[in-house]
Tab-separated table of N, CA and C in Angstrom:
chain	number	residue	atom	x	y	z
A	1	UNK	N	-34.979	11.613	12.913
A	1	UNK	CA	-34.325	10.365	13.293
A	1	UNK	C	-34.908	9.881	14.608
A	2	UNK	N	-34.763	8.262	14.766
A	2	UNK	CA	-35.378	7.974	16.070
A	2	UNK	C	-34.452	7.847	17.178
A	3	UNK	N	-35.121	7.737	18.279
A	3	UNK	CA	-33.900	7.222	19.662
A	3	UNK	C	-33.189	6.663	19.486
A	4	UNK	N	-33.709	5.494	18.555
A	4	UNK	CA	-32.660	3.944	19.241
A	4	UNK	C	-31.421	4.301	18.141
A	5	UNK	N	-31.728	4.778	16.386
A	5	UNK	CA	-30.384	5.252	15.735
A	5	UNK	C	-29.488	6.045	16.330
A	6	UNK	N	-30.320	7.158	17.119
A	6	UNK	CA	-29.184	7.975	17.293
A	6	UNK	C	-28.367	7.570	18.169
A	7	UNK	N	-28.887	7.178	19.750
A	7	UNK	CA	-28.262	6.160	20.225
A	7	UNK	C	-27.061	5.241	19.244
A	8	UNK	N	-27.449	4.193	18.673
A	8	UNK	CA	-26.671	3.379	18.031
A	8	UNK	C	-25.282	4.198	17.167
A	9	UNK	N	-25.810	5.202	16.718
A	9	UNK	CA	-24.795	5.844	15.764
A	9	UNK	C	-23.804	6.781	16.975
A	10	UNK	N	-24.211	7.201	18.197
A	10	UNK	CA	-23.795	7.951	18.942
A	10	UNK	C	-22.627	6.931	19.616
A	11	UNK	N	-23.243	5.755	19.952
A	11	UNK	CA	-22.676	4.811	20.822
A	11	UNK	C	-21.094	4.523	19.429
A	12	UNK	N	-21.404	4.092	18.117
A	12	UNK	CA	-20.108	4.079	17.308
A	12	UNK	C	-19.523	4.909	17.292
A	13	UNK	N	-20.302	6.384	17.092
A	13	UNK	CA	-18.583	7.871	16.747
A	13	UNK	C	-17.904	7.804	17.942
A	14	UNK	N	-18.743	7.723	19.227
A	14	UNK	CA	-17.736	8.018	20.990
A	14	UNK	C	-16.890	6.549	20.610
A	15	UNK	N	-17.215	5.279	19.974
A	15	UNK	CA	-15.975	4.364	19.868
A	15	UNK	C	-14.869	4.257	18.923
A	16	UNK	N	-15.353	5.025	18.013
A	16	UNK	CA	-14.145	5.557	17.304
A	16	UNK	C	-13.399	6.615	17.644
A	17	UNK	N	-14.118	7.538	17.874
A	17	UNK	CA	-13.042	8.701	18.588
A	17	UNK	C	-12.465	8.042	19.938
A	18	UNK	N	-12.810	7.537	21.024
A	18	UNK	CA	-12.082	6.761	22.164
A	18	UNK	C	-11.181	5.805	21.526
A	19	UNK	N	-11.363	5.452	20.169
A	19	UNK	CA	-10.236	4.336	20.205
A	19	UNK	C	-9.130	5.204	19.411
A	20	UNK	N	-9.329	6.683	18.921
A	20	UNK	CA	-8.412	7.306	17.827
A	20	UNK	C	-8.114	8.109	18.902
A	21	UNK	N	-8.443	8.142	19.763
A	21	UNK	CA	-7.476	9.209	21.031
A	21	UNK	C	-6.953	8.563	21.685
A	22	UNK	N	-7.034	7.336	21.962
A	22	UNK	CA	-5.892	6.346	22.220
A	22	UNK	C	-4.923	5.466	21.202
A	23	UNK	N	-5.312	6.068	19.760
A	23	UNK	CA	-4.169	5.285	19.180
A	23	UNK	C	-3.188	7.001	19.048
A	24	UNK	N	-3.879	7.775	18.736
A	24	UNK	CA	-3.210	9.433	18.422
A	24	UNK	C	-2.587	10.043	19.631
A	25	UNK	N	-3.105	9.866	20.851
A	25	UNK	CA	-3.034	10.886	21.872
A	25	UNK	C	-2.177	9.911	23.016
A	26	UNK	N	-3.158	9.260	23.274
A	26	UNK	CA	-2.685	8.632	25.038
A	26	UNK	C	-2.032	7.687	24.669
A	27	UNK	N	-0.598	7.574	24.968
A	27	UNK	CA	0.237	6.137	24.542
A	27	UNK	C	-0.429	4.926	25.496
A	28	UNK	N	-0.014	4.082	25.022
A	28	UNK	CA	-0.553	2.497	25.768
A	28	UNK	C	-1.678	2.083	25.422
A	29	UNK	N	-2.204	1.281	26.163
A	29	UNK	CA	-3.132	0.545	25.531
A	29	UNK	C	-4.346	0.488	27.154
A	30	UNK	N	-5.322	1.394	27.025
A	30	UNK	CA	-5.402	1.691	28.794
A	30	UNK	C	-7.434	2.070	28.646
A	31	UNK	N	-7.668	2.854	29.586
A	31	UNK	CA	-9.201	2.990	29.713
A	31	UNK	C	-10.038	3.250	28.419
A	32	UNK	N	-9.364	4.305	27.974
A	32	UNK	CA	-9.612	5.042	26.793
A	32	UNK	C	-9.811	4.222	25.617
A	33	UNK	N	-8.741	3.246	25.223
A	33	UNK	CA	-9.064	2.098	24.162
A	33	UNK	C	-10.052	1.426	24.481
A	34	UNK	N	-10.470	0.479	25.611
A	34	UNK	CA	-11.067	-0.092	25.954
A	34	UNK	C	-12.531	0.623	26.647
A	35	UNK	N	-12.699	1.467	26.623
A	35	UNK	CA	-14.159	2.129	27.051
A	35	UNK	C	-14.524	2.263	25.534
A	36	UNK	N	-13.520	2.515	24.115
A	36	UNK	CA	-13.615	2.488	22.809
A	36	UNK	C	-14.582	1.586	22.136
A	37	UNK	N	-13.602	0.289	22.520
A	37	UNK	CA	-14.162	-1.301	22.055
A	37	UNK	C	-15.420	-1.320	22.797
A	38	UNK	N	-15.652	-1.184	23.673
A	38	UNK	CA	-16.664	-1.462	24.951
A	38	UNK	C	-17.751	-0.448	24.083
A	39	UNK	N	-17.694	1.061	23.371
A	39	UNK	CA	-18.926	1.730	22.519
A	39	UNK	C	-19.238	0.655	21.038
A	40	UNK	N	-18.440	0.521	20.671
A	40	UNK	CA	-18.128	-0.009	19.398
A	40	UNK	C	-19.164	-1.111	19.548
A	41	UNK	N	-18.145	-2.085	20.414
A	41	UNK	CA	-19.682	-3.540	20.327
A	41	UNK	C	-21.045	-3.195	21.074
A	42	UNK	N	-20.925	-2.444	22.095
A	42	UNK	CA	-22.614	-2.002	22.455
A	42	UNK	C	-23.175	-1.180	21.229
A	43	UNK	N	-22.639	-0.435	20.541
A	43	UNK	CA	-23.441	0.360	19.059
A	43	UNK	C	-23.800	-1.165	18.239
A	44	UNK	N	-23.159	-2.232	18.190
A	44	UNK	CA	-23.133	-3.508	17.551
A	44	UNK	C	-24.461	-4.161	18.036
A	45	UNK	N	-24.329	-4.163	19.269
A	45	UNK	CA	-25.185	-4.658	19.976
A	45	UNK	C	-27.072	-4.356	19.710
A	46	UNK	N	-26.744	-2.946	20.176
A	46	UNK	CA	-28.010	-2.230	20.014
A	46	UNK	C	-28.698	-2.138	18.378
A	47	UNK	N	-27.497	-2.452	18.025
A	47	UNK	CA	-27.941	-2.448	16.313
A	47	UNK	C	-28.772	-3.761	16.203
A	48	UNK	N	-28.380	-4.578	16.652
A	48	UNK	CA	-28.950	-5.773	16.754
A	48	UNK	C	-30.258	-5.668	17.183
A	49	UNK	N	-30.485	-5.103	18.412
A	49	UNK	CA	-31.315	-5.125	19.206
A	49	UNK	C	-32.611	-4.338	19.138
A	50	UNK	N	-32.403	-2.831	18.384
A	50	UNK	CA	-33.501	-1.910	18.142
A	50	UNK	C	-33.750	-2.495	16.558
A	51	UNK	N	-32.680	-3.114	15.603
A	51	UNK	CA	-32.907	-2.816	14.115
A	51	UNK	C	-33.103	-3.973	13.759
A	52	UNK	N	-32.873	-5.176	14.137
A	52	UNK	CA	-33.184	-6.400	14.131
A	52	UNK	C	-31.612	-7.171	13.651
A	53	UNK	N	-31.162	-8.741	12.637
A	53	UNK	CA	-30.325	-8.849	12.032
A	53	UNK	C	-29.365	-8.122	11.177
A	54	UNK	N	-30.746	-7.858	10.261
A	54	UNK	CA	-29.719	-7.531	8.703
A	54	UNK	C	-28.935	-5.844	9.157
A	55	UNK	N	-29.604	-5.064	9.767
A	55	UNK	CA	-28.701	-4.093	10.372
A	55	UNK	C	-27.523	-4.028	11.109
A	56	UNK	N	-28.213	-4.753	12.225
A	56	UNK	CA	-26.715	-5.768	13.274
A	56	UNK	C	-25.970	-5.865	12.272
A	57	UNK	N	-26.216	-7.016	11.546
A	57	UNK	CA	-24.806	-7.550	11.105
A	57	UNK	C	-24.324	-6.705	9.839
A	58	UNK	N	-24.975	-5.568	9.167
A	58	UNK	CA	-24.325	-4.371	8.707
A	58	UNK	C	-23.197	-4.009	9.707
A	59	UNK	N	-24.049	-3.187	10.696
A	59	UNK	CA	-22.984	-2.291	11.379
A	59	UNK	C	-21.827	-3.225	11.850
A	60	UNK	N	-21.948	-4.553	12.022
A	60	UNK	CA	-20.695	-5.240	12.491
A	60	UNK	C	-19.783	-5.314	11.523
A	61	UNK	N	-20.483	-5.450	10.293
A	61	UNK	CA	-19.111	-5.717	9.006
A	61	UNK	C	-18.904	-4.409	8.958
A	62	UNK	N	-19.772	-3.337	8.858
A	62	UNK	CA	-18.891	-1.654	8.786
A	62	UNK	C	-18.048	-1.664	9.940
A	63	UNK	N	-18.190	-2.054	11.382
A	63	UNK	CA	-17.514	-1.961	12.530
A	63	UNK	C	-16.036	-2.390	12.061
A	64	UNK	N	-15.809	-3.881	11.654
A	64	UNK	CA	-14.756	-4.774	11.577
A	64	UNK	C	-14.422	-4.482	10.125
A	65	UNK	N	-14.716	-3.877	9.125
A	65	UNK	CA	-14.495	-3.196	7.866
A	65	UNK	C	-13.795	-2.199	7.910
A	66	UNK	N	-13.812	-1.308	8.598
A	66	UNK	CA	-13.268	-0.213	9.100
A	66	UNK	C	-12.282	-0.464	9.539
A	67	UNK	N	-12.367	-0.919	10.989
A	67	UNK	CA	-11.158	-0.987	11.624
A	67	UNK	C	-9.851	-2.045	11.079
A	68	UNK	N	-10.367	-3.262	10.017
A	68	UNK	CA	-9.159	-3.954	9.435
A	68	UNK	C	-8.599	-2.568	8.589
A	69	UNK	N	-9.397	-1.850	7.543
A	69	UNK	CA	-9.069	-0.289	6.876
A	69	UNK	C	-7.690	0.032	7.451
A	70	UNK	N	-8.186	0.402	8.145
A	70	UNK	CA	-7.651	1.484	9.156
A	70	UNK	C	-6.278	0.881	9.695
A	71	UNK	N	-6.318	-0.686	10.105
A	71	UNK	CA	-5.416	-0.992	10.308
A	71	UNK	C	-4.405	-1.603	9.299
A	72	UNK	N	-4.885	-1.562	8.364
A	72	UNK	CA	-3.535	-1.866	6.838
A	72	UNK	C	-3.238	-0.885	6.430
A	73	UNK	N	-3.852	0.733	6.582
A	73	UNK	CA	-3.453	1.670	6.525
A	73	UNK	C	-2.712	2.392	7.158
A	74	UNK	N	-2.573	2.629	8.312
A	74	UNK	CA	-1.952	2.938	9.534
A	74	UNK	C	-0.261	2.537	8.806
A	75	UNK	N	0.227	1.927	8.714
A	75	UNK	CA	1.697	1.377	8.751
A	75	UNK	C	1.856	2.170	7.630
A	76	UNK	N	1.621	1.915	6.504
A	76	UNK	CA	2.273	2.911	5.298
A	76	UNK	C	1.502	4.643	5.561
A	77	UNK	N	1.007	5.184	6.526
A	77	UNK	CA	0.463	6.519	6.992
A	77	UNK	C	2.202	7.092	6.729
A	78	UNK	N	1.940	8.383	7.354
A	78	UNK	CA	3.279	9.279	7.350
A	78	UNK	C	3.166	8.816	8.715
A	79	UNK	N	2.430	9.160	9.749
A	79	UNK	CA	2.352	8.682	11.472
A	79	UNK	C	2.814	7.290	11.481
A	80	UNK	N	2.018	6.089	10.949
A	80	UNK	CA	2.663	4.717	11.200
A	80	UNK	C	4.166	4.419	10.604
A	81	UNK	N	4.578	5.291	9.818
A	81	UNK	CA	5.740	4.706	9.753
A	81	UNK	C	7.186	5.329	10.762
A	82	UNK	N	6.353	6.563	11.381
A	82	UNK	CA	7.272	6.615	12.659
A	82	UNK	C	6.966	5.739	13.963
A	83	UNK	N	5.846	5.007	13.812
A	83	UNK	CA	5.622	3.985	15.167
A	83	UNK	C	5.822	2.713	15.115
A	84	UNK	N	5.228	2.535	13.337
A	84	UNK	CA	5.335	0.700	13.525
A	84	UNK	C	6.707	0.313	12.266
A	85	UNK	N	7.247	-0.812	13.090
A	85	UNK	CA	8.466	-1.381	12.305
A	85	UNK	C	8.392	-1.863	11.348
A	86	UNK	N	8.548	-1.488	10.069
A	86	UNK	CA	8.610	-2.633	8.793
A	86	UNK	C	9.851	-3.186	8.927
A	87	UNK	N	11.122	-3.314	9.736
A	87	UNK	CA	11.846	-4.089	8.512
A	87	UNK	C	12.000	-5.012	10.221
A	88	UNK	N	12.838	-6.131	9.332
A	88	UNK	CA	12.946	-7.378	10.543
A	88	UNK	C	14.755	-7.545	9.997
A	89	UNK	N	15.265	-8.440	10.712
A	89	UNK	CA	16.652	-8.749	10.512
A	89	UNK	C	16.481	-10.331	9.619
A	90	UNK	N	17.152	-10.215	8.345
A	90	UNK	CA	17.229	-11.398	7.683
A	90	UNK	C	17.478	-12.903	8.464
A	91	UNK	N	18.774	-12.138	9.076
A	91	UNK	CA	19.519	-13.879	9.571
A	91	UNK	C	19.901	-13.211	10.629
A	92	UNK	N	20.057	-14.075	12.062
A	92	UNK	CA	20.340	-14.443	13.434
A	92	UNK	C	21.848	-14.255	12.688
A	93	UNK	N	22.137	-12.948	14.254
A	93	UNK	CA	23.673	-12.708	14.010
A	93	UNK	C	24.388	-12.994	15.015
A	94	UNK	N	25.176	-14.177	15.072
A	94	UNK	CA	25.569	-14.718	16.511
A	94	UNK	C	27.350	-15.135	16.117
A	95	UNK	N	28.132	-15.060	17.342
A	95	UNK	CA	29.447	-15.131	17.146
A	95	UNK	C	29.656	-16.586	16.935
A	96	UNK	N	28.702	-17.436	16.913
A	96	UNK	CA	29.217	-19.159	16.608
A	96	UNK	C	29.431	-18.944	15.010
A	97	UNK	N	28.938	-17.915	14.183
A	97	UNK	CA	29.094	-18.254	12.432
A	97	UNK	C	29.990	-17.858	11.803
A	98	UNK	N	30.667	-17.041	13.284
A	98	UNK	CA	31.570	-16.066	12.540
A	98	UNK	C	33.296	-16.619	13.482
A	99	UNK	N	33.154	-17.449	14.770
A	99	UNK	CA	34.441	-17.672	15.032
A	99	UNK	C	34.086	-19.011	15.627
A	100	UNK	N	35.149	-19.861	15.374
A	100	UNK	CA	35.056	-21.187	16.543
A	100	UNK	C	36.022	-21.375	17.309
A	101	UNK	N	36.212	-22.844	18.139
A	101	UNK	CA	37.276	-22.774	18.807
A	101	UNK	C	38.486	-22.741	18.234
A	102	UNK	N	39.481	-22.627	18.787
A	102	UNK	CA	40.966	-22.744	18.598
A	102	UNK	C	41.228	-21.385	17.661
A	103	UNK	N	40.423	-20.669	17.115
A	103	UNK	CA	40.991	-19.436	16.254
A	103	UNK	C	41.895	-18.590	17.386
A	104	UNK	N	42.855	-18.157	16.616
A	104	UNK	CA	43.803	-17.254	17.666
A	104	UNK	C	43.302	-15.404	17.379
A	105	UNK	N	43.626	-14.781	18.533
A	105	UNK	CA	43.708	-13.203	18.107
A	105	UNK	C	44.638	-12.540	19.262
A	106	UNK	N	44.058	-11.212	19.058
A	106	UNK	CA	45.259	-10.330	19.924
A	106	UNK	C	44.119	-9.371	20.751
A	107	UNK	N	44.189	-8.970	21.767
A	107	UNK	CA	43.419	-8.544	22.843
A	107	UNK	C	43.663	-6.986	22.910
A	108	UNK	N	42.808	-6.076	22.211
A	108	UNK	CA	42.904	-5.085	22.077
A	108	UNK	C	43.088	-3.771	23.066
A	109	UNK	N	42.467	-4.226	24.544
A	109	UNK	CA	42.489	-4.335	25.408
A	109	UNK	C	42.406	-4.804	26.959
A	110	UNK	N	42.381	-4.390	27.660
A	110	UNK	CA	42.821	-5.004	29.005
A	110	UNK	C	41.807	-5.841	29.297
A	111	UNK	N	41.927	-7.284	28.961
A	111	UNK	CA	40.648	-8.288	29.806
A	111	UNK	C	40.961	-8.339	30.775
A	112	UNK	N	39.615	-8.020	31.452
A	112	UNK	CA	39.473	-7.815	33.248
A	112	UNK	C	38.299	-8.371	34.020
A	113	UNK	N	37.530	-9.628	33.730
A	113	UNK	CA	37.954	-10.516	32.688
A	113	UNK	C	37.310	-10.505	31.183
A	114	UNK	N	36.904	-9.001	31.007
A	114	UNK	CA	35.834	-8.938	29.984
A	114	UNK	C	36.700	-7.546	29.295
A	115	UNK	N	36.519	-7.609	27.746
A	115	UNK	CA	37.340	-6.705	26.796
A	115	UNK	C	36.905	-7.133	25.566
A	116	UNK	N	38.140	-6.452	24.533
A	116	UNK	CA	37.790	-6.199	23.231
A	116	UNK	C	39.046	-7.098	22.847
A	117	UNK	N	38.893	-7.780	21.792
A	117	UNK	CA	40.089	-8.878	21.142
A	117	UNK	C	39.750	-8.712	19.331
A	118	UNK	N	40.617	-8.676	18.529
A	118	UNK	CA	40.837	-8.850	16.874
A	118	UNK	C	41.189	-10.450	16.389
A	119	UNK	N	40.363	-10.911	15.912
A	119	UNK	CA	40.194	-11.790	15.283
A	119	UNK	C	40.122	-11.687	13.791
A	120	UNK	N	42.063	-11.409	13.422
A	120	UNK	CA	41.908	-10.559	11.704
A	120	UNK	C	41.385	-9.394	11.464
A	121	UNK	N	39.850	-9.624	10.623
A	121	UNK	CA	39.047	-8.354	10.456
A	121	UNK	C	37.909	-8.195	11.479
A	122	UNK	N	37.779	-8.848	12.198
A	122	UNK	CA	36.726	-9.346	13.366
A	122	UNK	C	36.918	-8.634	14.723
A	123	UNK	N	36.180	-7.346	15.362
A	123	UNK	CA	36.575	-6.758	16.279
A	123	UNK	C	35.717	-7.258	17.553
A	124	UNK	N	35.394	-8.354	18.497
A	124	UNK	CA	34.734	-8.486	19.251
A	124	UNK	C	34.670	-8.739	20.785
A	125	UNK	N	34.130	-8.546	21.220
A	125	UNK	CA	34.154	-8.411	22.973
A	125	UNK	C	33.747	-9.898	23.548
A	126	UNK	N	34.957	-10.108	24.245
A	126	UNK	CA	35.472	-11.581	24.709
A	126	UNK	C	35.553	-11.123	26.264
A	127	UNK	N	35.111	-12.812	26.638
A	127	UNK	CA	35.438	-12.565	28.373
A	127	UNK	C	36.612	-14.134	28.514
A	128	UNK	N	37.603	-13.542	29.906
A	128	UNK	CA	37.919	-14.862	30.244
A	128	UNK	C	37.526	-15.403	30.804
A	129	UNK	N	38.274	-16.769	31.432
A	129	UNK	CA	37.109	-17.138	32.474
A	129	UNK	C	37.600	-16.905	34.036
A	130	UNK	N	38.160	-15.936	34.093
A	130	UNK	CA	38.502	-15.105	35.118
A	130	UNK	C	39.605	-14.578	35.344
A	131	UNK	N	40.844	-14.809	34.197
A	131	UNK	CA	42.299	-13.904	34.409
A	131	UNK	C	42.658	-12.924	34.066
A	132	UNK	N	43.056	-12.409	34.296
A	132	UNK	CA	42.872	-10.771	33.350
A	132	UNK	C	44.338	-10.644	32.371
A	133	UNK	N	44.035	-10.541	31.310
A	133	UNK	CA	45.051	-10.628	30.599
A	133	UNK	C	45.021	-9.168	29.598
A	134	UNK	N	46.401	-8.953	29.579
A	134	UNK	CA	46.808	-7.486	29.218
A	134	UNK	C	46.481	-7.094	27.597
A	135	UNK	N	46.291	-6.111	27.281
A	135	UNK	CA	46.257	-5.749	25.944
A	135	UNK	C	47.636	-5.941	25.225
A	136	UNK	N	47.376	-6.413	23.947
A	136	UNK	CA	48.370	-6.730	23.216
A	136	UNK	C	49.044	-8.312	23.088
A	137	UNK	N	47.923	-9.008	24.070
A	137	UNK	CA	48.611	-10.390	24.452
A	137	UNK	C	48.211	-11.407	23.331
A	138	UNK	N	48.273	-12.550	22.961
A	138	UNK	CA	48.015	-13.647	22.087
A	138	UNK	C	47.059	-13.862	22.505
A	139	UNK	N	46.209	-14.508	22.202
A	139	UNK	CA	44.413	-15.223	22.635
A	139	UNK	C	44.660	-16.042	22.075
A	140	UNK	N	43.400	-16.953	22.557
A	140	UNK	CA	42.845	-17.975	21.877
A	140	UNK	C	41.474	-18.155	22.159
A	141	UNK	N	40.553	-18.386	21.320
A	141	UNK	CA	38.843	-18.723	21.752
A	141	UNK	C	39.093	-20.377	22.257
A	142	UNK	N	38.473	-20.035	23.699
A	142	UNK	CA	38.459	-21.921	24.009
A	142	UNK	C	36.604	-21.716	24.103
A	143	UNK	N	35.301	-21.143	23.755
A	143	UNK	CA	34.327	-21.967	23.767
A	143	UNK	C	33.765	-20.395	23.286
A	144	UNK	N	32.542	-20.761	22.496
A	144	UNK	CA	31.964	-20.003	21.345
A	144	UNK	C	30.181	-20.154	22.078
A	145	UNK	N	29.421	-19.681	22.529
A	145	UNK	CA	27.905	-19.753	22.674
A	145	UNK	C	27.329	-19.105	22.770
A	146	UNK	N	26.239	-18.795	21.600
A	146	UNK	CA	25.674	-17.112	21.251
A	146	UNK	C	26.570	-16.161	21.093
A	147	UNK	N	26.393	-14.925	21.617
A	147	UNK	CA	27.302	-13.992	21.786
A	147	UNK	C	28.145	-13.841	22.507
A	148	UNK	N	28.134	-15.000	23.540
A	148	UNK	CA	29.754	-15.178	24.245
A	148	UNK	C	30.704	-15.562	23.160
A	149	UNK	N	31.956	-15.050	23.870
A	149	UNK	CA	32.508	-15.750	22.990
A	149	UNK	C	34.113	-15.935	24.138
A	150	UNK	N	34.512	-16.699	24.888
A	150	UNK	CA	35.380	-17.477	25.940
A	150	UNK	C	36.641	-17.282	25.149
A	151	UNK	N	37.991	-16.902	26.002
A	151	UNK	CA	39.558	-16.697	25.694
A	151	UNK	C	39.915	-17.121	26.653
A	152	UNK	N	41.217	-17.139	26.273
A	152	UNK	CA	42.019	-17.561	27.145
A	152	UNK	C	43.293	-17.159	26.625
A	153	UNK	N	44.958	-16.928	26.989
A	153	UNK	CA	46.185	-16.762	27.109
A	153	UNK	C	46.400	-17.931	26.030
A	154	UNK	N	47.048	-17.208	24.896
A	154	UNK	CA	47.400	-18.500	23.820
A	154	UNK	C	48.683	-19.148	24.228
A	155	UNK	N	49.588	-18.451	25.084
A	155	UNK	CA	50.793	-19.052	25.687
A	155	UNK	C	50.113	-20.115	26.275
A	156	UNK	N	49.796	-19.852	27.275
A	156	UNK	CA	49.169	-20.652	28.319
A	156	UNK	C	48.171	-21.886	27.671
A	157	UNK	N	47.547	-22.235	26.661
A	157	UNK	CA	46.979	-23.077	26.000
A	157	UNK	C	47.770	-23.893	25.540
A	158	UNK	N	49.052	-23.332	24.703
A	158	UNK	CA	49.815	-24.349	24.012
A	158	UNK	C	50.868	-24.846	24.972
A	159	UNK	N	51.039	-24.060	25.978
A	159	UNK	CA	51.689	-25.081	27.398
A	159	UNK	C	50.638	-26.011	27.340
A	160	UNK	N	49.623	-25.984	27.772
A	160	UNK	CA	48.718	-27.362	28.414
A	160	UNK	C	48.305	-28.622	27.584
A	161	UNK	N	48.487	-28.037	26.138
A	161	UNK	CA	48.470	-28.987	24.855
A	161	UNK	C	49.606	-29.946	25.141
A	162	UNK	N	49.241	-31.424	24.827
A	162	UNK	CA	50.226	-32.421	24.633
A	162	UNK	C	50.877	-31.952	23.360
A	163	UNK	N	52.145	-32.043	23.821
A	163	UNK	CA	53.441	-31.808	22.294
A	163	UNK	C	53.844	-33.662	21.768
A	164	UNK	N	53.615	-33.177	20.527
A	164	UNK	CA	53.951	-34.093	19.459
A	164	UNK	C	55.155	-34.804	19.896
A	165	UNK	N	55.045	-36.332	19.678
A	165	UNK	CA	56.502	-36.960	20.242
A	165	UNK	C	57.416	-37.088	18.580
């Protein structure tokens, strides 16, 4: 074999093994990956350079052949499926779909000004907007946004409500 292959072929295995001891070994994404990429395209390079085109652009489609491989493989591996996430959450789970204003509940415990309140079958953590109101008391939701979800004293609401003449 001549210089410039072995070179070239030397310069790809040190970028595959640098980039498989940083996907296997060293967490993050740090010297080791990137001194990887950095063998990978100089073996690319030199391929170019000692072997002319049609080699170059071999070793680049084996380069980028490989590594797409490798990377649609990886996730269904026994290893990728303890690292990378397949599943995602269907639907955005937020307390506006599930309560609005004026629903009443009972305060499971002590808002101080933040606790736990029952809304029926609905167990969720409510803040006031600064009174502390005792467990066991009446609620009411006065404002719903994201996962806030705002109470208040249901006594105290239907005092401030205009009564029917």
């Amino acid at each position: 074999m001549s210089d410039p292959l072995i070179t070239v072929v030397a310069l790809l295995v040190a970028g595959y093994l640098l980039v498989a001891l940083e996907l296997f070994v060293i967490p993050g994404f740090g010297v080791t990956g990137i001194l990887g990429l950095v063998c990978l395209a100089a073996g690319c390079f030199y391929a170019f350079h000692f072997f002319g085109s049609a080699f170059g652009t071999l070793a680049v489609v084996l380069v980028l052949g490989s590594t797409t491989a490798v990377m649609l493989w990886i996730p269904k591996s026994r290893f990728g499926k303890d690292v990378v996430l397949l599943s995602s959450l269907s639907k955005a789970h937020s307390a506006e779909t599930e309560l609005e204003t004026g629903r009443t509940g009972v305060a499971e415990s002590d808002l101080r000004p933040a606790g736990i309140a029952r809304f029926g079958e609905l167990r969720r953590g409510v803040v006031t907007e600064g009174e502390f109101i005792e467990a066991g008391s009446s609620i009411i939701v006065t404002e719903v946004r994201g996962s806030r979800i705002v109470v208040e004293l249901a006594a105290r609401s239907s005092e401030e409500r205009p009564r029917p003449a």
